[in-house]
CSV table of C-alpha atoms in Angstrom, one decimal:
chain,number,residue,atom,x,y,z
A,18,UNK,CA,-11.6,-139.3,113.3
A,19,UNK,CA,-10.3,-139.9,109.9
A,20,UNK,CA,-13.1,-142.8,109.0
A,21,UNK,CA,-15.4,-140.4,110.7
A,22,UNK,CA,-13.9,-137.4,108.6
A,23,UNK,CA,-14.3,-140.1,104.9
A,24,UNK,CA,-18.3,-140.8,106.0
A,25,UNK,CA,-19.0,-137.2,106.0
A,26,UNK,CA,-17.4,-135.8,103.3
A,27,UNK,CA,-18.8,-138.9,101.2
A,28,UNK,CA,-22.4,-138.5,101.3
A,29,UNK,CA,-21.5,-134.6,101.0
A,30,UNK,CA,-20.4,-135.6,97.3
A,31,UNK,CA,-23.5,-137.7,97.2
A,32,UNK,CA,-25.7,-134.9,98.5
A,33,UNK,CA,-24.4,-133.1,95.6
A,34,UNK,CA,-24.9,-135.3,93.5
A,35,UNK,CA,-28.4,-136.2,94.0
A,36,UNK,CA,-29.2,-132.4,94.5
A,37,UNK,CA,-27.6,-132.1,90.3
A,38,UNK,CA,-24.6,-129.7,92.2
A,39,UNK,CA,-21.9,-131.0,90.1
A,40,UNK,CA,-19.9,-126.8,90.7
A,41,UNK,CA,-20.0,-127.4,94.6
A,42,UNK,CA,-19.1,-131.1,94.0
A,43,UNK,CA,-16.0,-130.4,92.0
A,44,UNK,CA,-15.3,-127.4,94.8
A,45,UNK,CA,-15.3,-130.1,97.3
A,46,UNK,CA,-13.1,-132.8,95.0
A,47,UNK,CA,-10.9,-130.0,94.0
A,48,UNK,CA,-10.0,-129.2,97.9
A,49,UNK,CA,-8.9,-131.5,100.8
A,50,UNK,CA,-11.4,-134.4,101.5
A,51,UNK,CA,-11.7,-138.3,102.0
A,52,UNK,CA,-14.3,-138.8,100.2
A,53,UNK,CA,-14.7,-142.6,98.6
A,54,UNK,CA,-14.9,-141.7,95.0
A,55,UNK,CA,-15.5,-145.3,94.3
A,56,UNK,CA,-18.4,-145.8,96.1
A,57,UNK,CA,-20.2,-142.7,94.7
A,58,UNK,CA,-19.4,-143.4,91.7
A,59,UNK,CA,-21.4,-146.6,91.5
A,60,UNK,CA,-24.0,-145.0,93.3
A,61,UNK,CA,-24.4,-142.6,91.2
A,62,UNK,CA,-24.6,-144.7,88.4
A,63,UNK,CA,-27.0,-147.1,88.9
A,64,UNK,CA,-28.9,-143.9,89.6
A,65,UNK,CA,-28.4,-143.3,86.0
A,66,UNK,CA,-27.5,-139.6,87.3
A,67,UNK,CA,-25.1,-139.5,83.9
A,68,UNK,CA,-23.8,-136.1,85.0
A,69,UNK,CA,-22.1,-136.6,88.4
A,70,UNK,CA,-20.7,-140.4,86.8
A,71,UNK,CA,-19.0,-138.7,84.3
A,72,UNK,CA,-16.8,-136.5,86.8
A,73,UNK,CA,-16.2,-139.3,89.0
A,74,UNK,CA,-15.7,-141.8,86.5
A,75,UNK,CA,-13.7,-139.7,84.9
A,76,UNK,CA,-11.6,-138.9,88.7
A,77,UNK,CA,-11.2,-142.4,88.9
A,78,UNK,CA,-9.6,-143.1,86.1
A,79,UNK,CA,-13.0,-146.0,85.6
A,80,UNK,CA,-12.4,-145.8,81.8
A,81,UNK,CA,-14.8,-148.8,81.0
A,82,UNK,CA,-17.6,-147.4,82.7
A,83,UNK,CA,-16.6,-144.0,81.7
A,84,UNK,CA,-16.9,-145.1,78.5
A,85,UNK,CA,-21.0,-146.6,79.5
A,86,UNK,CA,-21.7,-143.2,80.7
A,87,UNK,CA,-20.6,-140.7,77.4
A,88,UNK,CA,-22.4,-143.0,75.6
A,89,UNK,CA,-25.2,-142.6,78.2
A,90,UNK,CA,-24.6,-138.6,76.8
A,91,UNK,CA,-24.7,-139.7,73.1
A,92,UNK,CA,-20.4,-138.2,74.1
A,93,UNK,CA,-19.4,-140.8,71.3
A,94,UNK,CA,-16.4,-138.9,70.4
A,95,UNK,CA,-14.7,-138.9,73.9
A,96,UNK,CA,-16.1,-142.5,74.4
A,97,UNK,CA,-14.1,-143.5,72.3
A,98,UNK,CA,-11.4,-142.3,73.5
A,99,UNK,CA,-12.7,-143.3,76.7
A,100,UNK,CA,-12.6,-147.3,75.6
A,101,UNK,CA,-9.6,-146.9,74.5
A,102,UNK,CA,-7.6,-146.4,77.6
A,103,UNK,CA,-9.5,-149.2,78.7
A,104,UNK,CA,-9.1,-151.3,76.1
A,105,UNK,CA,-11.1,-153.8,76.8
A,106,UNK,CA,-13.4,-156.4,74.3
A,107,UNK,CA,-16.5,-155.7,76.4
A,108,UNK,CA,-16.1,-152.2,76.4
A,109,UNK,CA,-15.6,-152.5,72.3
A,110,UNK,CA,-18.9,-154.2,72.0
A,111,UNK,CA,-20.2,-152.1,74.1
A,112,UNK,CA,-19.6,-149.0,72.1
A,113,UNK,CA,-19.9,-150.5,69.1
A,114,UNK,CA,-23.4,-151.3,70.0
A,115,UNK,CA,-24.6,-148.5,70.6
A,116,UNK,CA,-22.8,-146.7,68.3
A,117,UNK,CA,-25.0,-148.8,65.6
A,118,UNK,CA,-28.3,-147.7,67.6
A,119,UNK,CA,-27.6,-144.2,67.4
A,120,UNK,CA,-26.1,-143.8,63.9
A,121,UNK,CA,-23.1,-142.4,64.6
A,122,UNK,CA,-21.8,-145.1,61.7
A,123,UNK,CA,-17.8,-144.2,61.8
A,124,UNK,CA,-17.2,-144.8,65.5
A,125,UNK,CA,-19.1,-148.3,65.5
A,126,UNK,CA,-16.6,-149.3,62.5
A,127,UNK,CA,-13.7,-148.2,64.8
A,128,UNK,CA,-14.8,-150.4,68.0
A,129,UNK,CA,-16.1,-153.3,66.3
A,130,UNK,CA,-12.9,-154.1,64.3
A,131,UNK,CA,-11.9,-154.6,67.7
A,132,UNK,CA,-14.7,-157.1,68.2
A,133,UNK,CA,-14.5,-158.9,64.8
A,134,UNK,CA,-10.8,-160.3,65.6
A,135,UNK,CA,-12.0,-162.1,68.5
A,136,UNK,CA,-14.0,-165.5,67.5
A,137,UNK,CA,-16.3,-165.7,69.8
A,138,UNK,CA,-17.8,-162.1,69.3
A,139,UNK,CA,-17.4,-162.0,65.9
A,140,UNK,CA,-21.1,-163.5,64.9
A,141,UNK,CA,-23.2,-161.6,67.3
A,142,UNK,CA,-21.5,-158.6,66.1
A,143,UNK,CA,-22.1,-158.9,62.3
A,144,UNK,CA,-26.0,-160.1,63.0
A,145,UNK,CA,-26.2,-156.9,65.1
A,146,UNK,CA,-25.4,-155.0,61.4
A,147,UNK,CA,-27.2,-157.1,59.2
A,148,UNK,CA,-30.7,-157.6,62.5
A,149,UNK,CA,-30.4,-153.3,61.4
A,150,UNK,CA,-30.3,-153.5,57.9
A,151,UNK,CA,-27.1,-151.6,57.9
A,152,UNK,CA,-25.2,-154.2,55.3
A,153,UNK,CA,-23.2,-151.9,53.2
A,154,UNK,CA,-21.5,-150.3,56.8
A,155,UNK,CA,-21.3,-153.7,57.6
A,156,UNK,CA,-19.0,-154.9,54.5
A,157,UNK,CA,-17.2,-152.2,55.0
A,158,UNK,CA,-16.4,-153.0,58.5
A,159,UNK,CA,-15.6,-157.2,57.4
A,160,UNK,CA,-13.6,-156.2,54.3
A,161,UNK,CA,-11.2,-153.2,57.0
A,162,UNK,CA,-11.1,-156.4,59.1
A,163,UNK,CA,-10.0,-158.5,56.4
A,164,UNK,CA,-6.5,-156.1,56.9
A,165,UNK,CA,-5.7,-156.5,60.2
A,166,UNK,CA,-3.3,-158.5,61.0
A,167,UNK,CA,-5.7,-160.5,64.3
A,168,UNK,CA,-7.7,-161.2,61.3
A,169,UNK,CA,-8.4,-165.3,61.3
A,170,UNK,CA,-10.4,-168.0,59.9
A,171,UNK,CA,-13.7,-167.6,61.1
A,172,UNK,CA,-13.4,-163.9,59.9
A,173,UNK,CA,-11.9,-164.5,56.6
A,174,UNK,CA,-15.2,-167.5,56.2
A,175,UNK,CA,-18.6,-165.3,57.2
A,176,UNK,CA,-16.7,-162.2,54.9
A,177,UNK,CA,-17.3,-164.8,52.3
A,178,UNK,CA,-20.8,-166.1,53.6
A,179,UNK,CA,-21.3,-162.3,53.7
A,180,UNK,CA,-20.0,-162.0,50.4
A,181,UNK,CA,-23.0,-164.4,48.9
A,182,UNK,CA,-25.9,-163.0,50.5
A,183,UNK,CA,-24.6,-158.9,49.4
A,184,UNK,CA,-22.4,-158.3,46.9
A,185,UNK,CA,-23.0,-161.9,44.9
A,186,UNK,CA,-21.2,-160.1,42.0
A,187,UNK,CA,-17.7,-160.1,44.0
A,188,UNK,CA,-18.1,-163.8,45.3
A,189,UNK,CA,-16.0,-165.1,42.7
A,190,UNK,CA,-13.2,-162.2,42.7
A,191,UNK,CA,-13.2,-162.5,46.5
A,192,UNK,CA,-13.1,-166.6,46.2
A,193,UNK,CA,-9.7,-166.1,44.6
A,194,UNK,CA,-8.1,-163.9,46.9
A,195,UNK,CA,-9.0,-165.6,49.9
A,196,UNK,CA,-10.0,-169.5,49.5
A,197,UNK,CA,-6.7,-170.6,51.6
A,198,UNK,CA,-7.5,-168.7,54.6
A,199,UNK,CA,-11.4,-169.4,54.4
A,200,UNK,CA,-12.6,-172.7,56.2
A,201,UNK,CA,-14.1,-173.3,51.9
A,202,UNK,CA,-16.5,-176.6,53.2
A,203,UNK,CA,-18.4,-174.0,54.7
A,204,UNK,CA,-18.3,-171.4,51.7
A,205,UNK,CA,-18.8,-173.5,49.2
A,206,UNK,CA,-22.3,-174.3,51.2
A,207,UNK,CA,-23.3,-170.3,51.4
A,208,UNK,CA,-22.5,-170.9,47.7
A,209,UNK,CA,-25.0,-173.2,47.3
A,210,UNK,CA,-27.7,-171.5,49.1
A,211,UNK,CA,-26.3,-168.5,47.0
A,212,UNK,CA,-27.4,-170.8,43.8
A,213,UNK,CA,-23.8,-170.1,42.9
A,214,UNK,CA,-22.2,-172.4,40.8
A,215,UNK,CA,-19.8,-170.8,39.3
A,216,UNK,CA,-18.5,-170.2,42.6
A,217,UNK,CA,-18.8,-173.8,43.9
A,218,UNK,CA,-17.0,-175.1,41.2
A,219,UNK,CA,-13.8,-173.2,41.7
A,220,UNK,CA,-13.6,-174.0,45.4
A,221,UNK,CA,-14.8,-177.3,45.0
A,222,UNK,CA,-11.5,-177.5,42.3
A,223,UNK,CA,-9.2,-175.5,44.3
A,224,UNK,CA,-9.8,-177.7,47.5
A,225,UNK,CA,-9.6,-181.2,45.6
A,226,UNK,CA,-13.1,-182.6,45.3
A,227,UNK,CA,-12.5,-183.1,41.2
A,228,UNK,CA,-15.1,-185.1,41.3
A,229,UNK,CA,-17.9,-182.6,43.4
A,230,UNK,CA,-16.5,-180.2,41.4
A,231,UNK,CA,-17.6,-181.9,37.6
A,232,UNK,CA,-21.1,-183.2,39.5
A,233,UNK,CA,-22.0,-179.8,39.8
A,234,UNK,CA,-20.9,-178.4,36.4
A,235,UNK,CA,-22.8,-181.4,34.8
A,236,UNK,CA,-25.7,-180.3,37.0
A,237,UNK,CA,-25.8,-175.7,36.6
A,238,UNK,CA,-25.4,-175.4,32.8
A,239,UNK,CA,-24.1,-171.3,34.9
A,240,UNK,CA,-21.0,-173.4,36.2
A,241,UNK,CA,-20.6,-175.5,32.4
A,242,UNK,CA,-16.4,-174.3,31.2
A,243,UNK,CA,-15.8,-177.0,29.1
A,244,UNK,CA,-12.2,-176.1,29.8
A,245,UNK,CA,-12.9,-176.9,33.3
A,246,UNK,CA,-14.7,-180.1,32.5
A,247,UNK,CA,-11.6,-181.9,30.5
A,248,UNK,CA,-9.1,-180.7,32.9
C-alpha cells in the first residue's frame, strides 16, 4: 500500500512540475506525502525545468545540483551560497566559469580562488580568463590567490608567467618577492620569450647559474650592469 502511495505521490508531484504548478507542488510537499523527491529532482533537472528543480534541490539539500540550477536562473549570489554548502571543487569550477561567461566577475573571483589552489585545475581556469581577454581580472585573481595558505609552486610560477605577458613593468619586482616560490627555469623561459633580459639575469643569479647570467648580459645590452658582471 505504501509503495503504491509512493508511486502516486511521486507522479503527482512530477505532474505539477511538468505543468509549472509550483504552488500546488509546494502545497503537496508541505503535507504528508511519500513522493520520491530525489527522483523527481533529477528528472526535472534533465528536462531543464529550472524553477521546479530549484525547489526540489533545495528540499533534498542537493547543493551541488542546486548551484548549477541557480546558475541557469542567473541567481549567482544564491549560487555562491549553495556552492559554499556543497564545497566541492567541481562545483566551484562550474560556478566560476558560468559567472565569467555572465560577466559576474565579483562572484567568479570568489569561486575561482577555490580552483586555483588545485594544481590539476589551475591552468584550465587561467586559460578560461585568458581566452576571454579578461587579463586585468585574471591578474587581480592570481595576486589574491598567492596570499592563500594553499598557494603552491605551480601557482606562483603561473603568476610570474602571466606577469611577463600582461604586466611586464612589474616582473622584476615579482621576481624579487617570489622567486623562491617559483619554478625558476620555467620562469626564466617565460622572461626570455618576453625579452625581459634584466629579469632573466636576476633569476639566473639567484638560481646559481652565474655563467648563464654572464652570458645573458654579454648577449643583451638591456641586461648589462657592470657591477653584476664583475661580481
